[in-house]
mmCIF file of C-alpha atoms in Angstrom:
data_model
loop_
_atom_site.group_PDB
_atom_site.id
_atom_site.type_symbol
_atom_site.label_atom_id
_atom_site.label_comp_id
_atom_site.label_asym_id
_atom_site.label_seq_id
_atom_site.Cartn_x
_atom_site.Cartn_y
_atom_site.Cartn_z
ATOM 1 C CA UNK A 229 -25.098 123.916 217.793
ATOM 2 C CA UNK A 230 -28.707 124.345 217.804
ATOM 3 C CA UNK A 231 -30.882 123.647 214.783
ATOM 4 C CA UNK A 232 -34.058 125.383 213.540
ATOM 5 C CA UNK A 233 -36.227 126.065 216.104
ATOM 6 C CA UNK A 234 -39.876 125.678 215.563
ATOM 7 C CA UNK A 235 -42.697 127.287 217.808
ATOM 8 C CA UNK A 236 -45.377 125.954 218.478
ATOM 9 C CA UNK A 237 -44.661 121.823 218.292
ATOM 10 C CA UNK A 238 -48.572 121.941 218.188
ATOM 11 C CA UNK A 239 -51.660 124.114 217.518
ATOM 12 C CA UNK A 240 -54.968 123.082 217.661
ATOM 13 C CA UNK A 241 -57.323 126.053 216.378
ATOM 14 C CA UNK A 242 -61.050 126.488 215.153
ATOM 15 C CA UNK A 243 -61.697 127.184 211.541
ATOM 16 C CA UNK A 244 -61.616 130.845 210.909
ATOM 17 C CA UNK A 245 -58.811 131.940 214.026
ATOM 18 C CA UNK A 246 -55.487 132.900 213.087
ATOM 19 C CA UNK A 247 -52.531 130.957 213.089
ATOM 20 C CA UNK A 248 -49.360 132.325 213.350
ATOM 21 C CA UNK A 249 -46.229 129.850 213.144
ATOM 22 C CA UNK A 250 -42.485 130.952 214.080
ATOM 23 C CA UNK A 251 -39.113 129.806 213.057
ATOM 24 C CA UNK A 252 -35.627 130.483 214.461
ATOM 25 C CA UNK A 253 -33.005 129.342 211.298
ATOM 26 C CA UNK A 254 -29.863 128.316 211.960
ATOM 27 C CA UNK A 255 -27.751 131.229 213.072
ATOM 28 C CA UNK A 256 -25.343 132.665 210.051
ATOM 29 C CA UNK A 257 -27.686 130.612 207.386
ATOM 30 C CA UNK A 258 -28.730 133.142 204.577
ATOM 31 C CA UNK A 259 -31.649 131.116 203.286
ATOM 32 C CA UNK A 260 -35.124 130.119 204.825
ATOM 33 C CA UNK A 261 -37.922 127.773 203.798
ATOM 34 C CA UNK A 262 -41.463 126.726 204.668
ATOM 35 C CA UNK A 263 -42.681 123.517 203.634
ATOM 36 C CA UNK A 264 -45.678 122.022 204.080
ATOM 37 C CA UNK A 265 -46.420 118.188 204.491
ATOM 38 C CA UNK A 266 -49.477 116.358 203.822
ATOM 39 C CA UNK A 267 -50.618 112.946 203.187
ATOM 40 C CA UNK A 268 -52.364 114.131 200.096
ATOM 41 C CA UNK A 269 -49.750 116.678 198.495
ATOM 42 C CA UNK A 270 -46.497 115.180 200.022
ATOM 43 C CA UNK A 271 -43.773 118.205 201.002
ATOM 44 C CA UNK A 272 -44.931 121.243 199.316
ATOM 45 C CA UNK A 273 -42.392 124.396 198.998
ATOM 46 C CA UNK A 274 -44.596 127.328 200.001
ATOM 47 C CA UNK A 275 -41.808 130.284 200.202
ATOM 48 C CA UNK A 276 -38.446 130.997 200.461
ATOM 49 C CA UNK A 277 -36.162 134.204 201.653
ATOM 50 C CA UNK A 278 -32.676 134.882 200.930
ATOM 51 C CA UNK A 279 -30.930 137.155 202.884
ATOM 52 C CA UNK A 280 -34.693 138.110 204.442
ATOM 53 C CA UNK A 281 -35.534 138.926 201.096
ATOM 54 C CA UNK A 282 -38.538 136.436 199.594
ATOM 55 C CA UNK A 283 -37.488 135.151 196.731
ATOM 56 C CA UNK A 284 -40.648 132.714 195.383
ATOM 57 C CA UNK A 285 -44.005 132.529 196.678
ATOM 58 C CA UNK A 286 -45.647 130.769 194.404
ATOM 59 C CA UNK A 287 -45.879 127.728 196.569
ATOM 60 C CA UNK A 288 -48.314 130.277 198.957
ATOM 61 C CA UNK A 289 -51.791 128.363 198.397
ATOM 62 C CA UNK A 290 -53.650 131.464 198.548
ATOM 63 C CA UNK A 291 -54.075 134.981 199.956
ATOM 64 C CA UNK A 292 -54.760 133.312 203.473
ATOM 65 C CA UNK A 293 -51.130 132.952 203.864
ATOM 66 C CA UNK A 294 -48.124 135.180 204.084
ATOM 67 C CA UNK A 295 -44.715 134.933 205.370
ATOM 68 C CA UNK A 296 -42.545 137.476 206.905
ATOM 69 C CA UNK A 297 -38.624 137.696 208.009
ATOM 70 C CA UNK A 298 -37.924 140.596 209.507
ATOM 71 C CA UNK A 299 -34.696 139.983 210.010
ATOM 72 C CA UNK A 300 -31.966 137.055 210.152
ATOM 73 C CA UNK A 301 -33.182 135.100 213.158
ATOM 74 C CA UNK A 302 -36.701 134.827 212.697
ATOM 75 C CA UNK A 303 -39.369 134.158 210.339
ATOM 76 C CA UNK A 304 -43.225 133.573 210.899
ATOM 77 C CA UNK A 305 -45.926 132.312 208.441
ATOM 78 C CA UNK A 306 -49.597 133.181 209.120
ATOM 79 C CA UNK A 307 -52.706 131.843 208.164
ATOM 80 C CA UNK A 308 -55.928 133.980 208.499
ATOM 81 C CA UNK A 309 -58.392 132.951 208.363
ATOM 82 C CA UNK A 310 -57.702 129.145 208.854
ATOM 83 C CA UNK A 311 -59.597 126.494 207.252
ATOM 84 C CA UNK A 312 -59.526 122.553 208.424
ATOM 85 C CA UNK A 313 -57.877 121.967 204.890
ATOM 86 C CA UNK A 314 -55.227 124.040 206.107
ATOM 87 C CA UNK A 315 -54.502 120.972 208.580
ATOM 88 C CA UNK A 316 -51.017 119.720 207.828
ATOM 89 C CA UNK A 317 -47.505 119.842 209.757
ATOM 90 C CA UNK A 318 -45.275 122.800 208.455
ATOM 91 C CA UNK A 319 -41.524 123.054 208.363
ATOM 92 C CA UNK A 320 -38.820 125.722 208.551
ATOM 93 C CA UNK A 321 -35.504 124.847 206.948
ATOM 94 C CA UNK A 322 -32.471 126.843 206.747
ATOM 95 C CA UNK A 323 -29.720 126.655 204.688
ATOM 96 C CA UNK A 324 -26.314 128.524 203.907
ATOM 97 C CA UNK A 325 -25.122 129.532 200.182
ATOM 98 C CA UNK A 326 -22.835 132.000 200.667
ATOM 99 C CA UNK A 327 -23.718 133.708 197.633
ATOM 100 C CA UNK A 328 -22.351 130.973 195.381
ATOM 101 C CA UNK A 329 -25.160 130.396 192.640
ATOM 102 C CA UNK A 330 -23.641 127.753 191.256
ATOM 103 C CA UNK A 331 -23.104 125.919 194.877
ATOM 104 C CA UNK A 332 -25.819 122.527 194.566
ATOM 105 C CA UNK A 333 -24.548 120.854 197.833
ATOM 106 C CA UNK A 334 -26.130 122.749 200.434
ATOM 107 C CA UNK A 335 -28.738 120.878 202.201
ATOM 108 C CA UNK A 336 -31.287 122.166 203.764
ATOM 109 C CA UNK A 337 -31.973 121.993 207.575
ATOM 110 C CA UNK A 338 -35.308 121.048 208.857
ATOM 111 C CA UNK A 339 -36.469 122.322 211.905
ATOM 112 C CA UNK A 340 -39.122 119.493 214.148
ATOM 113 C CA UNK A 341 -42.259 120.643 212.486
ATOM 114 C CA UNK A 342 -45.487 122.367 214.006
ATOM 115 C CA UNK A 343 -48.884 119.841 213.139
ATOM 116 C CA UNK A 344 -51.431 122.400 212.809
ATOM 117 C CA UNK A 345 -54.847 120.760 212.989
ATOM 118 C CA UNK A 346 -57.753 123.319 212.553
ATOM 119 C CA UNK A 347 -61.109 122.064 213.084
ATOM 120 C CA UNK B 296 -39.842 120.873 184.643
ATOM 121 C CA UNK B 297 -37.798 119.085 187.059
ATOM 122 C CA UNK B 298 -40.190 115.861 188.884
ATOM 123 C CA UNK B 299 -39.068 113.285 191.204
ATOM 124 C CA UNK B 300 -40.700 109.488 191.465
ATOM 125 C CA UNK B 301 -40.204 107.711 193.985
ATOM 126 C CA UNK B 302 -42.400 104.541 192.765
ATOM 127 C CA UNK B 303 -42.354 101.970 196.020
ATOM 128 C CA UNK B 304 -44.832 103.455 198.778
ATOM 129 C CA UNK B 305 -43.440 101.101 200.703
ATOM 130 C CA UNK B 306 -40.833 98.120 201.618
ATOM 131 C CA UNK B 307 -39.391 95.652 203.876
ATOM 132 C CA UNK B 308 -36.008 94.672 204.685
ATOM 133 C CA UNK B 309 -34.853 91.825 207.054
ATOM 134 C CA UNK B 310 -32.320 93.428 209.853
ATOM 135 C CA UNK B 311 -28.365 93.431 208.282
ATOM 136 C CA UNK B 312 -29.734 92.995 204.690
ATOM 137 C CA UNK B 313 -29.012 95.837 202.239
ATOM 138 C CA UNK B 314 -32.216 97.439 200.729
ATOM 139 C CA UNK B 315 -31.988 100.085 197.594
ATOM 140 C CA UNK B 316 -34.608 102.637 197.652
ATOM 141 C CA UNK B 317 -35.435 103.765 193.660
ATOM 142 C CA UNK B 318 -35.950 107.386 193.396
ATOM 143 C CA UNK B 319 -35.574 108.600 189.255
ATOM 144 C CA UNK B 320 -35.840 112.008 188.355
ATOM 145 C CA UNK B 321 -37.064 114.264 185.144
ATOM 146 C CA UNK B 322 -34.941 117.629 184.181
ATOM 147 C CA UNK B 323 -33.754 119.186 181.283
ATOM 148 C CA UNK B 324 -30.290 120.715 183.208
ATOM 149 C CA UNK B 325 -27.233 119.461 182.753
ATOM 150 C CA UNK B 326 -26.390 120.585 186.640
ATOM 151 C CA UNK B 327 -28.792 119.516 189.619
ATOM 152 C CA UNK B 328 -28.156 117.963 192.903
ATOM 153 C CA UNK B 329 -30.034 115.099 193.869
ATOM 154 C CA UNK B 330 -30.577 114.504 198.120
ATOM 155 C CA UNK B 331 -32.028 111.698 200.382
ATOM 156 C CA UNK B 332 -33.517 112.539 203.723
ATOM 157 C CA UNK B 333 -34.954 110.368 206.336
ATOM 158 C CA UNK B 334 -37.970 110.616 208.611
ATOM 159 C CA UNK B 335 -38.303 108.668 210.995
ATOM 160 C CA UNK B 336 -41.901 108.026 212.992
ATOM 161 C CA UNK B 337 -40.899 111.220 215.369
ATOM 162 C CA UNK B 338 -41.376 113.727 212.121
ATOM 163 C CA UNK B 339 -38.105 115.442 212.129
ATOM 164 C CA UNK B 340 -35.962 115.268 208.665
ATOM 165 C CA UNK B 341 -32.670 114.196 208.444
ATOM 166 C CA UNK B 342 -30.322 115.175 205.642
ATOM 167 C CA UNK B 343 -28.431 111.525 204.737
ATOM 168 C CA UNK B 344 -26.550 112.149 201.819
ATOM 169 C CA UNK B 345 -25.904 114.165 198.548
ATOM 170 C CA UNK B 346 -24.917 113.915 194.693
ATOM 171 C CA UNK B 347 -23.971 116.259 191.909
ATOM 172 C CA UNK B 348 -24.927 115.415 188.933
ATOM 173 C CA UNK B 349 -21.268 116.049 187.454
ATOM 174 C CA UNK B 350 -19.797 113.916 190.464
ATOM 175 C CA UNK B 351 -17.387 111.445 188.992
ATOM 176 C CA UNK B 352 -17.610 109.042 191.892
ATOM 177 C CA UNK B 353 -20.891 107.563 193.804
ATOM 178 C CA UNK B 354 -21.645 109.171 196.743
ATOM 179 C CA UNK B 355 -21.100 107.747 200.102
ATOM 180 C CA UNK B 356 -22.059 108.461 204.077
ATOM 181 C CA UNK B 357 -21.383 105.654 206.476
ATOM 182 C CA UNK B 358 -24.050 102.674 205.851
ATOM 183 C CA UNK B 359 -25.918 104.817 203.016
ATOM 184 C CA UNK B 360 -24.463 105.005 199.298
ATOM 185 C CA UNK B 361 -26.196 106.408 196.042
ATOM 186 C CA UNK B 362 -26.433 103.975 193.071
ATOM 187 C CA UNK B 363 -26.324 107.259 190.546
ATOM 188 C CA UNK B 364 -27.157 106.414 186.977
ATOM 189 C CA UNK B 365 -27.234 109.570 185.017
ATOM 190 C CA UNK B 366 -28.060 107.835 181.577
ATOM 191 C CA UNK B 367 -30.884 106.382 183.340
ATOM 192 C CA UNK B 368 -32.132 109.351 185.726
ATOM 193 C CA UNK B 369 -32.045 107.631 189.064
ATOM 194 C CA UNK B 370 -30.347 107.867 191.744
ATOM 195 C CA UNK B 371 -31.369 105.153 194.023
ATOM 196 C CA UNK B 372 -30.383 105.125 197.796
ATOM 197 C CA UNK B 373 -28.623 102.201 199.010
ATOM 198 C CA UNK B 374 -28.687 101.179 203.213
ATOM 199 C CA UNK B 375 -26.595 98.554 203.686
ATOM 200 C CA UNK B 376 -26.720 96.418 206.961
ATOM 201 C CA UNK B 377 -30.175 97.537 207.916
ATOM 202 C CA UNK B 378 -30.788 98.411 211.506
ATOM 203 C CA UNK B 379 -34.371 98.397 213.211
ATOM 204 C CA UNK B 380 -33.308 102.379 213.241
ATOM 205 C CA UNK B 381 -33.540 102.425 209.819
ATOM 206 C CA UNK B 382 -37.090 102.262 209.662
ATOM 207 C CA UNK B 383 -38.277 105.206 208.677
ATOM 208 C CA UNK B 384 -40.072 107.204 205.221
ATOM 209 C CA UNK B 385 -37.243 108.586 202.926
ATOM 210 C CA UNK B 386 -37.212 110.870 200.840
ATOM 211 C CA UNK B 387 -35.389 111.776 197.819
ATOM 212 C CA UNK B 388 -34.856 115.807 196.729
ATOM 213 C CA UNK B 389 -33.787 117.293 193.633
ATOM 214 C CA UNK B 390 -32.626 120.781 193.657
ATOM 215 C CA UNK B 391 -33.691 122.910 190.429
ATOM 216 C CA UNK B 392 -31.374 124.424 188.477
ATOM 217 C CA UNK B 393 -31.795 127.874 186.494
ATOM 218 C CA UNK B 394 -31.679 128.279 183.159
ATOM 219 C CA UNK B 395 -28.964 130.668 183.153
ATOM 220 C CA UNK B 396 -26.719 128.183 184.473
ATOM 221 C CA UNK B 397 -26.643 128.943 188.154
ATOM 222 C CA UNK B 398 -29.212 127.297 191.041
ATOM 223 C CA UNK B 399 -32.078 128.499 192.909
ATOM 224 C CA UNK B 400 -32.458 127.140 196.255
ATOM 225 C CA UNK B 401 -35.333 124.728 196.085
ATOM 226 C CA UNK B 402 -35.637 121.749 196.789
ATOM 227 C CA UNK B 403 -38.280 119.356 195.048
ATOM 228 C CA UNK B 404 -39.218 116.266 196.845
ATOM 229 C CA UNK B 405 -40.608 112.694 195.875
ATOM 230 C CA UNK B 406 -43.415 110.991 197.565
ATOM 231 C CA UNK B 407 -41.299 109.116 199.720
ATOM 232 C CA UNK B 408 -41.031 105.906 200.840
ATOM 233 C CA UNK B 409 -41.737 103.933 203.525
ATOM 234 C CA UNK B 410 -39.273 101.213 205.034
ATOM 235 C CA UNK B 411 -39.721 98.860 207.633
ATOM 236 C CA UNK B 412 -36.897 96.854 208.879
ATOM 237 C CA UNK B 413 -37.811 93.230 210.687
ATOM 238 C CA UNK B 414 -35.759 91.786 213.412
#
């Protein structure tokens, strides 16, 4: 089965460019995450969807960023415009619930990362 | 609100010794679900192994058990027979619980740590 897909594995940009980042979840998961992973600030949570639907943002640094799912199979966040603190490598995890709020075993599935280094 | 620590940046273990990573944890629920993932020098994250907090038993996967102390808050990661595979950061996860009683989906993660495992 393939995992979360991550595109690009790599993006070199120029302070003040946009970056957009895409993620392909695991197909039939119901929830999707971005993380982001510094030396500094460790694995943040910056969003997460259920069902498409965002349920928290308030990992989202600032108004820079957003995150979209428009539907099951994709998700992309975007960062415009970039700043060189924005430099970090971002995941996409995906994870299945089935609707069971009390379920605390499902892990989450990381896709390979994208290292974003703006300059 | 719920905090991980994860108190050795880093360690070493001779190859086929057992090594315990320390992760202890802060949270007010009765019902959370601790996790330990693995990242190895490539980036990628590896789910390992989980336990609920109202698991009777430690949990087990292959080389990898969890020393879980609930009294005490930890939940310390245990690789027995070390391979030079092993080495690798790892990371332990707790995932929040809500007040009501059932679970968001987030997972909050330690500052990891770092193992090295001599031939």
């Amino acid at each position: 089965d393939a995992g979360v897909i991550q595109s690009p594995r790599h993006e070199v940009t120029e302070m003040g460019q946009e970056v957009t980042l895409r993620c392909k979840p695991i197909s039939g998961h119901d929830y999707l995450f971005w993380y982001r992973q510094t030396m500094m600030r460790g694995l943040e949570l910056l969003i997460y969807f259920n069902n498409n639907v965002p349920i928290d943002d308030s990992g989202m640094p600032e108004d820079r960023f957003s995150a979209k799912m428009p539907n099951a199979s994709f998700s992309t966040l975007k960062i415009q415009p970039s700043e060189p603190r924005d430099s970090a490598v971002y995941f996409c995890a995906s994870s299945l619930r089935k609707g069971r709020t009390r379920d605390m075993n499902s892990p989450l599935h990381f896709g390979n990362g994208t290292r974003l280094t703006v300059t | 609100a719920q905090k991980i620590t994860q108190t050795q940046p880093g360690m070493f273990v001779q190859e086929k010794e057992a090594v315990t990573l320390d992760c202890t944890y802060d949270t007010s629920d009765p019902s959370y679900g601790l996790f330990w993932y693995k990242q190895p020098s490539s980036g990628e994250m590896i789910f390992l192994i989980y336990q609920g907090s109202y698991d009777q038993q430690n949990a087990t996967e292959g080389r990898y058990s969890l020393n879980f102390q609930k009294a005490r808050k930890s939940a310390n990661l245990v690789i027995s027979a070390s391979q030079l595979g092993d080495s690798a950061m790892y990371f332990c996860a707790m995932r929040e619980a809500l007040r009501r009683g059932g679970a968001t989906n987030k997972l909050i993660f330690g500052t990891g740590t770092l193992l090295a495992v001599q031939p």
